[in-house]
PDB file of C-alpha atoms in Angstrom:
ATOM      1  CA  MET A 258      -0.149  -0.027  -0.231  1.00  0.00           C
ATOM      2  CA  SER A 259       1.367   3.666  -1.015  1.00  0.00           C
ATOM      3  CA  THR A 260       1.835   6.403   1.638  1.00  0.00           C
ATOM      4  CA  ILE A 261       2.763   9.758   1.877  1.00  0.00           C
ATOM      5  CA  THR A 262       6.420  10.974   2.191  1.00  0.00           C
ATOM      6  CA  GLY A 263       7.675  14.382   2.682  1.00  0.00           C
ATOM      7  CA  PRO A 264       9.473  15.909  -0.662  1.00  0.00           C
ATOM      8  CA  ARG A 265      13.700  15.493  -0.911  1.00  0.00           C
ATOM      9  CA  ILE A 266      15.274  18.491  -0.955  1.00  0.00           C
ATOM     10  CA  GLY A 267      18.333  19.688  -2.238  1.00  0.00           C
ATOM     11  CA  ILE A 268      19.994  22.835  -1.407  1.00  0.00           C
ATOM     12  CA  ALA A 269      22.956  24.566  -2.637  1.00  0.00           C
ATOM     13  CA  LEU A 270      24.783  27.211  -0.641  1.00  0.00           C
ATOM     14  CA  GLY A 271      26.368  29.465  -2.797  1.00  0.00           C
ATOM     15  CA  GLY A 272      30.377  30.647  -2.129  1.00  0.00           C
ATOM     16  CA  GLY A 273      30.095  34.903  -1.516  1.00  0.00           C
ATOM     17  CA  SER A 274      33.134  35.201   1.395  1.00  0.00           C
ATOM     18  CA  ALA A 275      31.741  37.183   4.470  1.00  0.00           C
ATOM     19  CA  ARG A 276      28.157  37.833   2.545  1.00  0.00           C
ATOM     20  CA  GLY A 277      27.396  33.791   2.925  1.00  0.00           C
ATOM     21  CA  LEU A 278      26.582  34.069   6.573  1.00  0.00           C
ATOM     22  CA  ALA A 279      23.382  35.162   5.385  1.00  0.00           C
ATOM     23  CA  HIS A 280      22.679  31.520   4.528  1.00  0.00           C
ATOM     24  CA  ILE A 281      22.398  31.264   8.046  1.00  0.00           C
ATOM     25  CA  SER A 282      18.956  32.568   8.323  1.00  0.00           C
ATOM     26  CA  PHE A 283      17.060  30.216   5.457  1.00  0.00           C
ATOM     27  CA  ILE A 284      18.676  27.725   7.711  1.00  0.00           C
ATOM     28  CA  GLU A 285      16.198  28.667  10.629  1.00  0.00           C
ATOM     29  CA  ALA A 286      13.476  29.207   7.934  1.00  0.00           C
ATOM     30  CA  MET A 287      13.226  25.467   7.410  1.00  0.00           C
ATOM     31  CA  ASP A 288      14.041  24.840  11.228  1.00  0.00           C
ATOM     32  CA  GLU A 289      11.705  26.644  11.626  1.00  0.00           C
ATOM     33  CA  LEU A 290       9.361  24.708   9.020  1.00  0.00           C
ATOM     34  CA  GLY A 291      10.500  21.591  10.630  1.00  0.00           C
ATOM     35  CA  LEU A 292      11.993  20.867   7.590  1.00  0.00           C
ATOM     36  CA  ARG A 293      15.999  19.594   6.776  1.00  0.00           C
ATOM     37  CA  PRO A 294      17.003  18.910   3.274  1.00  0.00           C
ATOM     38  CA  SER A 295      17.722  15.533   2.367  1.00  0.00           C
ATOM     39  CA  VAL A 296      21.008  16.205   0.614  1.00  0.00           C
ATOM     40  CA  ILE A 297      23.054  19.783   0.855  1.00  0.00           C
ATOM     41  CA  ALA A 298      26.521  20.905  -2.258  1.00  0.00           C
ATOM     42  CA  GLY A 299      28.532  24.186  -0.909  1.00  0.00           C
ATOM     43  CA  THR A 300      30.938  25.652  -2.336  1.00  0.00           C
ATOM     44  CA  SER A 301      33.278  28.391  -0.235  1.00  0.00           C
ATOM     45  CA  ILE A 302      31.832  29.299   2.609  1.00  0.00           C
ATOM     46  CA  GLY A 303      28.683  27.508   1.285  1.00  0.00           C
ATOM     47  CA  SER A 304      31.111  24.166   2.411  1.00  0.00           C
ATOM     48  CA  LEU A 305      31.633  25.700   5.736  1.00  0.00           C
ATOM     49  CA  ILE A 306      28.166  26.786   6.933  1.00  0.00           C
ATOM     50  CA  GLY A 307      26.681  23.965   4.973  1.00  0.00           C
ATOM     51  CA  ALA A 308      29.494  21.230   6.862  1.00  0.00           C
ATOM     52  CA  GLY A 309      28.030  22.214  10.336  1.00  0.00           C
ATOM     53  CA  TRP A 310      24.060  21.920   9.327  1.00  0.00           C
ATOM     54  CA  ALA A 311      25.272  18.782   7.825  1.00  0.00           C
ATOM     55  CA  ALA A 312      26.545  17.577  10.881  1.00  0.00           C
ATOM     56  CA  GLY A 313      23.507  18.482  12.914  1.00  0.00           C
ATOM     57  CA  MET A 314      23.812  22.196  14.046  1.00  0.00           C
ATOM     58  CA  THR A 315      20.483  23.934  13.978  1.00  0.00           C
ATOM     59  CA  GLY A 316      20.157  26.989  12.064  1.00  0.00           C
ATOM     60  CA  ARG A 317      20.393  28.982  15.548  1.00  0.00           C
ATOM     61  CA  ASP A 318      23.231  26.679  16.617  1.00  0.00           C
ATOM     62  CA  ILE A 319      25.227  28.168  13.662  1.00  0.00           C
ATOM     63  CA  ARG A 320      24.000  31.604  14.112  1.00  0.00           C
ATOM     64  CA  GLU A 321      25.528  31.632  18.086  1.00  0.00           C
ATOM     65  CA  HIS A 322      29.094  30.273  16.873  1.00  0.00           C
ATOM     66  CA  SER A 323      29.514  32.403  14.216  1.00  0.00           C
ATOM     67  CA  PHE A 324      28.437  35.653  16.679  1.00  0.00           C
ATOM     68  CA  GLU A 325      30.894  34.003  18.644  1.00  0.00           C
ATOM     69  CA  VAL A 326      33.694  34.169  16.439  1.00  0.00           C
ATOM     70  CA  LEU A 327      32.853  36.185  14.510  1.00  0.00           C
ATOM     71  CA  GLY A 328      31.372  38.736  15.819  1.00  0.00           C
ATOM     72  CA  ASP A 329      33.839  41.722  17.047  1.00  0.00           C
ATOM     73  CA  MET A 330      37.617  42.045  15.451  1.00  0.00           C
ATOM     74  CA  ARG A 331      38.962  40.491  18.616  1.00  0.00           C
ATOM     75  CA  SER A 332      37.715  37.588  18.154  1.00  0.00           C
ATOM     76  CA  ILE A 333      38.739  37.234  14.445  1.00  0.00           C
ATOM     77  CA  THR A 334      42.463  38.889  15.180  1.00  0.00           C
ATOM     78  CA  GLY A 335      42.573  36.397  18.178  1.00  0.00           C
ATOM     79  CA  ARG A 336      41.948  33.177  16.205  1.00  0.00           C
ATOM     80  CA  LEU A 337      44.362  34.525  13.275  1.00  0.00           C
ATOM     81  CA  TRP A 338      47.056  35.069  15.434  1.00  0.00           C
ATOM     82  CA  GLN A 339      47.218  32.156  16.925  1.00  0.00           C
ATOM     83  CA  THR A 340      46.672  29.946  13.308  1.00  0.00           C
ATOM     84  CA  GLN A 341      49.636  32.523  12.742  1.00  0.00           C
ATOM     85  CA  MET A 342      51.766  31.849  15.325  1.00  0.00           C
ATOM     86  CA  ARG A 343      51.236  27.594  14.521  1.00  0.00           C
ATOM     87  CA  GLY A 344      52.470  28.605  10.891  1.00  0.00           C
ATOM     88  CA  PHE A 345      55.784  30.335  12.487  1.00  0.00           C
ATOM     89  CA  ARG A 346      56.798  26.712  13.236  1.00  0.00           C
ATOM     90  CA  ASN A 347      58.109  26.618   9.483  1.00  0.00           C
ATOM     91  CA  VAL A 348      58.968  29.626   8.540  1.00  0.00           C
ATOM     92  CA  PHE A 349      63.109  28.159   8.925  1.00  0.00           C
ATOM     93  CA  ARG A 350      61.696  25.302   6.842  1.00  0.00           C
ATOM     94  CA  SER A 351      59.416  26.944   3.618  1.00  0.00           C
ATOM     95  CA  GLY A 352      60.243  30.267   4.127  1.00  0.00           C
ATOM     96  CA  ILE A 353      57.843  33.209   4.656  1.00  0.00           C
ATOM     97  CA  SER A 354      54.297  33.173   2.982  1.00  0.00           C
ATOM     98  CA  MET A 355      52.024  36.116   3.546  1.00  0.00           C
ATOM     99  CA  GLN A 356      49.063  33.827   2.847  1.00  0.00           C
ATOM    100  CA  LEU A 357      46.875  32.627   5.295  1.00  0.00           C
ATOM    101  CA  ASP A 358      46.936  28.663   6.015  1.00  0.00           C
ATOM    102  CA  ALA A 359      43.240  27.506   4.985  1.00  0.00           C
ATOM    103  CA  LEU A 360      43.934  24.170   6.859  1.00  0.00           C
ATOM    104  CA  GLN A 361      44.441  26.126  10.412  1.00  0.00           C
ATOM    105  CA  ILE A 362      42.235  28.544   9.362  1.00  0.00           C
ATOM    106  CA  THR A 363      38.946  25.996   9.380  1.00  0.00           C
ATOM    107  CA  ARG A 364      40.192  24.309  12.197  1.00  0.00           C
ATOM    108  CA  ALA A 365      39.839  27.470  14.048  1.00  0.00           C
ATOM    109  CA  PHE A 366      36.193  28.830  13.162  1.00  0.00           C
ATOM    110  CA  LEU A 367      34.831  25.274  13.938  1.00  0.00           C
ATOM    111  CA  PRO A 368      33.284  24.766  16.533  1.00  0.00           C
ATOM    112  CA  PRO A 369      35.436  23.024  18.799  1.00  0.00           C
ATOM    113  CA  GLY A 370      35.021  18.737  18.684  1.00  0.00           C
ATOM    114  CA  PHE A 371      33.763  19.117  15.133  1.00  0.00           C
ATOM    115  CA  THR A 372      33.746  15.928  12.735  1.00  0.00           C
ATOM    116  CA  ASP A 373      36.549  14.847  11.041  1.00  0.00           C
ATOM    117  CA  ASP A 374      35.267  12.042   8.044  1.00  0.00           C
ATOM    118  CA  PHE A 375      31.969  12.894   6.385  1.00  0.00           C
ATOM    119  CA  ARG A 376      30.543   9.577   7.108  1.00  0.00           C
ATOM    120  CA  ASP A 377      29.717  10.673  10.852  1.00  0.00           C
ATOM    121  CA  LEU A 378      27.538  13.502   8.901  1.00  0.00           C
ATOM    122  CA  ARG A 379      23.781  13.147   9.590  1.00  0.00           C
ATOM    123  CA  THR A 380      22.523  14.393   5.843  1.00  0.00           C
ATOM    124  CA  PRO A 381      25.048  13.782   2.976  1.00  0.00           C
ATOM    125  CA  LEU A 382      27.108  16.187   1.942  1.00  0.00           C
ATOM    126  CA  TYR A 383      28.864  17.720  -1.573  1.00  0.00           C
ATOM    127  CA  ILE A 384      31.630  20.144  -0.850  1.00  0.00           C
ATOM    128  CA  ILE A 385      33.178  21.768  -4.470  1.00  0.00           C
ATOM    129  CA  ALA A 386      36.750  23.087  -4.306  1.00  0.00           C
ATOM    130  CA  THR A 387      38.382  23.736  -7.776  1.00  0.00           C
ATOM    131  CA  ASP A 388      41.625  21.713  -9.197  1.00  0.00           C
ATOM    132  CA  PHE A 389      43.986  24.293  -9.846  1.00  0.00           C
ATOM    133  CA  ARG A 390      46.671  21.924 -12.076  1.00  0.00           C
ATOM    134  CA  SER A 391      43.297  20.463 -14.112  1.00  0.00           C
ATOM    135  CA  TRP A 392      40.880  23.534 -14.424  1.00  0.00           C
ATOM    136  CA  HIS A 393      37.865  21.137 -12.976  1.00  0.00           C
ATOM    137  CA  GLN A 394      35.605  21.762 -10.085  1.00  0.00           C
ATOM    138  CA  ALA A 395      36.707  18.574  -7.124  1.00  0.00           C
ATOM    139  CA  VAL A 396      33.844  16.698  -5.475  1.00  0.00           C
ATOM    140  CA  PHE A 397      34.018  15.909  -2.079  1.00  0.00           C
ATOM    141  CA  HIS A 398      31.727  13.627  -0.466  1.00  0.00           C
ATOM    142  CA  SER A 399      33.776  11.236   1.921  1.00  0.00           C
ATOM    143  CA  GLY A 400      36.713  11.123   3.404  1.00  0.00           C
ATOM    144  CA  PRO A 401      38.187  13.443   5.925  1.00  0.00           C
ATOM    145  CA  ILE A 402      36.169  16.654   5.685  1.00  0.00           C
ATOM    146  CA  VAL A 403      38.261  19.271   7.161  1.00  0.00           C
ATOM    147  CA  PRO A 404      40.870  19.297   4.169  1.00  0.00           C
ATOM    148  CA  ALA A 405      38.104  19.268   1.806  1.00  0.00           C
ATOM    149  CA  ILE A 406      36.590  22.803   3.621  1.00  0.00           C
ATOM    150  CA  ALA A 407      39.577  23.927   3.763  1.00  0.00           C
ATOM    151  CA  GLY A 408      40.619  23.815  -0.103  1.00  0.00           C
ATOM    152  CA  SER A 409      36.995  25.018  -0.938  1.00  0.00           C
ATOM    153  CA  ILE A 410      37.945  28.580   0.624  1.00  0.00           C
ATOM    154  CA  ALA A 411      41.009  29.055  -0.248  1.00  0.00           C
ATOM    155  CA  ILE A 412      40.539  31.893  -2.088  1.00  0.00           C
ATOM    156  CA  PRO A 413      43.381  32.667  -4.092  1.00  0.00           C
ATOM    157  CA  SER A 414      46.459  35.034  -3.645  1.00  0.00           C
ATOM    158  CA  LEU A 415      44.362  35.083   0.775  1.00  0.00           C
ATOM    159  CA  PHE A 416      44.811  31.649   1.273  1.00  0.00           C
ATOM    160  CA  LYS A 417      47.971  29.468   0.260  1.00  0.00           C
ATOM    161  CA  PRO A 418      46.436  26.625  -1.738  1.00  0.00           C
ATOM    162  CA  VAL A 419      45.376  23.358  -0.619  1.00  0.00           C
ATOM    163  CA  GLU A 420      47.365  20.097  -1.323  1.00  0.00           C
ATOM    164  CA  PHE A 421      44.567  17.052  -0.728  1.00  0.00           C
ATOM    165  CA  ASP A 422      44.196  13.568  -2.619  1.00  0.00           C
ATOM    166  CA  GLY A 423      46.634  14.684  -5.081  1.00  0.00           C
ATOM    167  CA  ARG A 424      45.262  17.960  -6.384  1.00  0.00           C
ATOM    168  CA  LEU A 425      46.615  21.480  -5.847  1.00  0.00           C
ATOM    169  CA  LEU A 426      42.866  23.257  -4.073  1.00  0.00           C
ATOM    170  CA  VAL A 427      41.694  26.550  -4.051  1.00  0.00           C
ATOM    171  CA  ASP A 428      38.180  27.773  -3.476  1.00  0.00           C
ATOM    172  CA  GLY A 429      35.061  26.246  -5.644  1.00  0.00           C
ATOM    173  CA  GLY A 430      33.891  29.475  -6.385  1.00  0.00           C
ATOM    174  CA  VAL A 431      36.483  30.086  -9.460  1.00  0.00           C
ATOM    175  CA  VAL A 432      34.564  26.949 -10.887  1.00  0.00           C
ATOM    176  CA  ASN A 433      30.955  26.791  -9.566  1.00  0.00           C
ATOM    177  CA  PRO A 434      30.036  29.334  -6.697  1.00  0.00           C
ATOM    178  CA  MET A 435      26.892  27.582  -6.584  1.00  0.00           C
ATOM    179  CA  PRO A 436      26.334  24.074  -6.794  1.00  0.00           C
ATOM    180  CA  LEU A 437      23.021  22.953  -8.258  1.00  0.00           C
ATOM    181  CA  ASP A 438      24.457  20.023 -10.089  1.00  0.00           C
ATOM    182  CA  ALA A 439      25.441  18.272  -6.949  1.00  0.00           C
ATOM    183  CA  VAL A 440      22.415  17.745  -5.343  1.00  0.00           C
ATOM    184  CA  ALA A 441      20.004  17.783  -8.748  1.00  0.00           C
ATOM    185  CA  ALA A 442      19.786  14.486  -8.597  1.00  0.00           C
ATOM    186  CA  ASP A 443      16.676  12.304  -6.979  1.00  0.00           C
ATOM    187  CA  THR A 444      15.462  15.798  -5.252  1.00  0.00           C
ATOM    188  CA  ASP A 445      11.962  16.876  -5.803  1.00  0.00           C
ATOM    189  CA  ILE A 446      12.639  20.468  -4.340  1.00  0.00           C
ATOM    190  CA  LEU A 447      16.033  22.588  -5.592  1.00  0.00           C
ATOM    191  CA  ILE A 448      16.885  25.100  -3.638  1.00  0.00           C
ATOM    192  CA  GLY A 449      19.632  27.177  -4.455  1.00  0.00           C
ATOM    193  CA  ILE A 450      20.583  30.075  -2.330  1.00  0.00           C
ATOM    194  CA  ASP A 451      23.232  32.648  -4.473  1.00  0.00           C
ATOM    195  CA  VAL A 452      25.139  35.376  -1.694  1.00  0.00           C
ATOM    196  CA  ASN A 453      27.227  36.414  -4.923  1.00  0.00           C
ATOM    197  CA  GLY A 454      25.533  39.641  -4.287  1.00  0.00           C
ATOM    198  CA  ASP A 455      24.912  42.518  -6.864  1.00  0.00           C
ATOM    199  CA  PRO A 456      26.634  45.622  -8.758  1.00  0.00           C
ATOM    200  CA  PRO A 457      28.293  48.085  -5.626  1.00  0.00           C
ATOM    201  CA  GLU A 458      26.494  51.192  -5.929  1.00  0.00           C
ATOM    202  CA  HIS A 459      29.425  53.360  -6.241  1.00  0.00           C
ATOM    203  CA  ALA A 460      29.326  57.514  -7.641  1.00  0.00           C
ATOM    204  CA  THR A 461      30.274  57.707 -11.007  1.00  0.00           C
ATOM    205  CA  THR A 462      32.687  58.866 -10.517  1.00  0.00           C
ATOM    206  CA  ARG A 463      34.619  57.247  -8.402  1.00  0.00           C
ATOM    207  CA  ILE A 464      37.685  55.373  -9.694  1.00  0.00           C
ATOM    208  CA  PRO A 465      38.016  51.693  -8.164  1.00  0.00           C
ATOM    209  CA  SER A 466      41.018  50.461  -6.531  1.00  0.00           C
ATOM    210  CA  ALA A 467      43.270  47.451  -7.323  1.00  0.00           C
ATOM    211  CA  ILE A 468      40.929  45.466  -4.681  1.00  0.00           C
ATOM    212  CA  ASP A 469      37.278  46.851  -5.857  1.00  0.00           C
ATOM    213  CA  LEU A 470      38.816  45.424  -9.620  1.00  0.00           C
ATOM    214  CA  THR A 471      40.009  42.135  -8.094  1.00  0.00           C
ATOM    215  CA  LEU A 472      37.500  41.478  -5.945  1.00  0.00           C
ATOM    216  CA  GLY A 473      34.730  43.104  -8.312  1.00  0.00           C
ATOM    217  CA  SER A 474      36.206  41.047 -11.590  1.00  0.00           C
ATOM    218  CA  ALA A 475      36.184  37.206  -9.231  1.00  0.00           C
ATOM    219  CA  GLN A 476      32.290  38.462  -8.293  1.00  0.00           C
ATOM    220  CA  ILE A 477      31.692  39.169 -12.211  1.00  0.00           C
ATOM    221  CA  MET A 478      33.263  35.672 -12.955  1.00  0.00           C
ATOM    222  CA  MET A 479      30.725  34.640 -10.519  1.00  0.00           C
ATOM    223  CA  HIS A 480      27.589  35.887 -11.767  1.00  0.00           C
ATOM    224  CA  SER A 481      27.991  34.080 -15.252  1.00  0.00           C
ATOM    225  CA  LEU A 482      28.579  30.698 -14.051  1.00  0.00           C
ATOM    226  CA  ILE A 483      25.360  30.869 -11.515  1.00  0.00           C
ATOM    227  CA  ALA A 484      23.982  32.252 -14.883  1.00  0.00           C
ATOM    228  CA  HIS A 485      25.349  28.533 -16.604  1.00  0.00           C
ATOM    229  CA  TYR A 486      24.451  25.959 -13.827  1.00  0.00           C
ATOM    230  CA  ILE A 487      20.782  27.879 -13.003  1.00  0.00           C
ATOM    231  CA  ALA A 488      20.179  27.193 -16.816  1.00  0.00           C
ATOM    232  CA  ALA A 489      21.155  23.470 -16.650  1.00  0.00           C
ATOM    233  CA  TYR A 490      19.581  22.446 -13.063  1.00  0.00           C
ATOM    234  CA  PRO A 491      17.123  25.091 -12.409  1.00  0.00           C
ATOM    235  CA  PRO A 492      16.181  25.415  -9.742  1.00  0.00           C
ATOM    236  CA  ASP A 493      12.588  25.137  -8.012  1.00  0.00           C
ATOM    237  CA  ILE A 494      13.414  27.923  -5.601  1.00  0.00           C
ATOM    238  CA  TYR A 495      16.311  30.651  -6.172  1.00  0.00           C
ATOM    239  CA  ILE A 496      17.003  33.258  -3.328  1.00  0.00           C
ATOM    240  CA  ARG A 497      19.060  35.275  -3.520  1.00  0.00           C
ATOM    241  CA  PRO A 498      19.569  38.178  -0.537  1.00  0.00           C
ATOM    242  CA  HIS A 499      20.800  41.792  -0.768  1.00  0.00           C
ATOM    243  CA  VAL A 500      23.887  42.107   0.677  1.00  0.00           C
ATOM    244  CA  SER A 501      25.869  44.094  -1.840  1.00  0.00           C
ATOM    245  CA  ALA A 502      26.925  46.685   0.930  1.00  0.00           C
ATOM    246  CA  PHE A 503      29.149  43.657   2.478  1.00  0.00           C
ATOM    247  CA  GLY A 504      32.433  43.621   1.684  1.00  0.00           C
ATOM    248  CA  ALA A 505      33.985  40.267   0.802  1.00  0.00           C
ATOM    249  CA  TYR A 506      35.908  39.789   4.006  1.00  0.00           C
ATOM    250  CA  GLU A 507      33.889  42.002   6.848  1.00  0.00           C
ATOM    251  CA  TYR A 508      33.172  38.570   8.707  1.00  0.00           C
ATOM    252  CA  TRP A 509      32.786  41.331  11.507  1.00  0.00           C
ATOM    253  CA  ARG A 510      29.934  42.699   9.955  1.00  0.00           C
ATOM    254  CA  VAL A 511      27.749  38.833  10.929  1.00  0.00           C
ATOM    255  CA  ARG A 512      24.967  40.643  12.757  1.00  0.00           C
ATOM    256  CA  GLU A 513      23.988  42.845  10.063  1.00  0.00           C
ATOM    257  CA  ILE A 514      24.465  40.140   7.100  1.00  0.00           C
ATOM    258  CA  VAL A 515      22.534  37.481   8.971  1.00  0.00           C
ATOM    259  CA  GLU A 516      20.126  40.199   9.425  1.00  0.00           C
ATOM    260  CA  ALA A 517      20.360  40.847   6.107  1.00  0.00           C
ATOM    261  CA  GLY A 518      19.693  37.613   4.878  1.00  0.00           C
ATOM    262  CA  ALA A 519      16.757  37.348   7.266  1.00  0.00           C
ATOM    263  CA  ARG A 520      14.699  39.781   5.251  1.00  0.00           C
ATOM    264  CA  ASP A 521      14.032  37.245   2.607  1.00  0.00           C
ATOM    265  CA  LYS A 522      13.337  34.371   5.971  1.00  0.00           C
ATOM    266  CA  GLU A 523       9.330  35.028   5.183  1.00  0.00           C
ATOM    267  CA  ARG A 524       9.492  34.878   1.536  1.00  0.00           C
ATOM    268  CA  PHE A 525      11.730  31.740   1.190  1.00  0.00           C
ATOM    269  CA  LYS A 526       9.308  30.359   3.917  1.00  0.00           C
ATOM    270  CA  ARG A 527       6.570  31.064   1.788  1.00  0.00           C
ATOM    271  CA  LEU A 528       7.999  29.847  -1.557  1.00  0.00           C
ATOM    272  CA  LEU A 529       9.200  26.176   0.581  1.00  0.00           C
ATOM    273  CA  GLY A 530       5.532  25.892   2.257  1.00  0.00           C
ATOM    274  CA  GLU A 531       4.172  26.103  -1.345  1.00  0.00           C
ATOM    275  CA  LYS A 532       6.540  23.433  -3.012  1.00  0.00           C
ATOM    276  CA  VAL A 533       5.795  21.141   0.122  1.00  0.00           C
ATOM    277  CA  GLU A 534       2.241  21.482  -0.594  1.00  0.00           C
ATOM    278  CA  ALA A 535       2.224  21.220  -4.131  1.00  0.00           C
ATOM    279  CA  PHE A 536       4.129  17.740  -3.098  1.00  0.00           C
ATOM    280  CA  ILE A 537       2.077  16.338  -0.910  1.00  0.00           C
ATOM    281  CA  ALA A 538      -1.015  17.202  -2.983  1.00  0.00           C
ATOM    282  CA  GLY A 539       0.456  15.664  -5.649  1.00  0.00           C
ATOM    283  CA  GLN A 540       1.339  12.248  -3.632  1.00  0.00           C
ATOM    284  CA  GLN A 541      -2.691  12.177  -2.853  1.00  0.00           C
ATOM    285  CA  LYS A 542      -3.833  12.487  -6.622  1.00  0.00           C
ATOM    286  CA  MET A 543      -1.562   9.354  -7.588  1.00  0.00           C
ATOM    287  CA  LEU A 544      -3.089   7.414  -3.779  1.00  0.00           C
TER     288      LEU A 544
END
């Protein structure tokens, strides 16, 4: 005898550096609806937040942890300083580098006692990084989880590339900033959260700085890639919160960024509720 089951929900958490903290509001929205995804995929900061979610953290858990470790410059600089101090042990062996170590940064900002392996997660998770040697995306779904996250967040120039699994990894946003493809198969509702942002509202007389041009060019590239993936894997729900007011590295503005995401929270809940109701109604007709 047939029974009614809930839909399989696949969600892709995009990359966007600090702007990706807006993901937290949509995780909280799903918690409030009593829903959990069947599969999660994340790129860059989406992989870091997605890992916490897949490990069983609620949206509130992730928000409170983020406020604790990112809520002020003292917390951030303290953790960064600890990672750099550990790196000083290797100075005489490998020389001084101005780039951050993505592995140490990942460990410093994950919750204490966080799982070491994909097999211990409660929800299947796909982490997207870029294989710099092959120019293709690298998708991680099993094995050690921390190196996969580190590779996914390793923004070129800011972070040293991560050697892992025979590959040289850099930020997943280089090839796939919103990995719909990783969760599209065998899902009934496909969701994409795009935190890349929009063109900055600079005065027309202002000449962009070198860093503005570098970061802006990366955003333009990711915008084009996201459009490609949306065309190839059309999501049932596509959310693009208004996060352009926040700089890529303004993590200390975590409370403001989460609040910016929350402005789309009710709309997201309404859209997702409608999709779930339509799915259940479709099952009832088939009984």
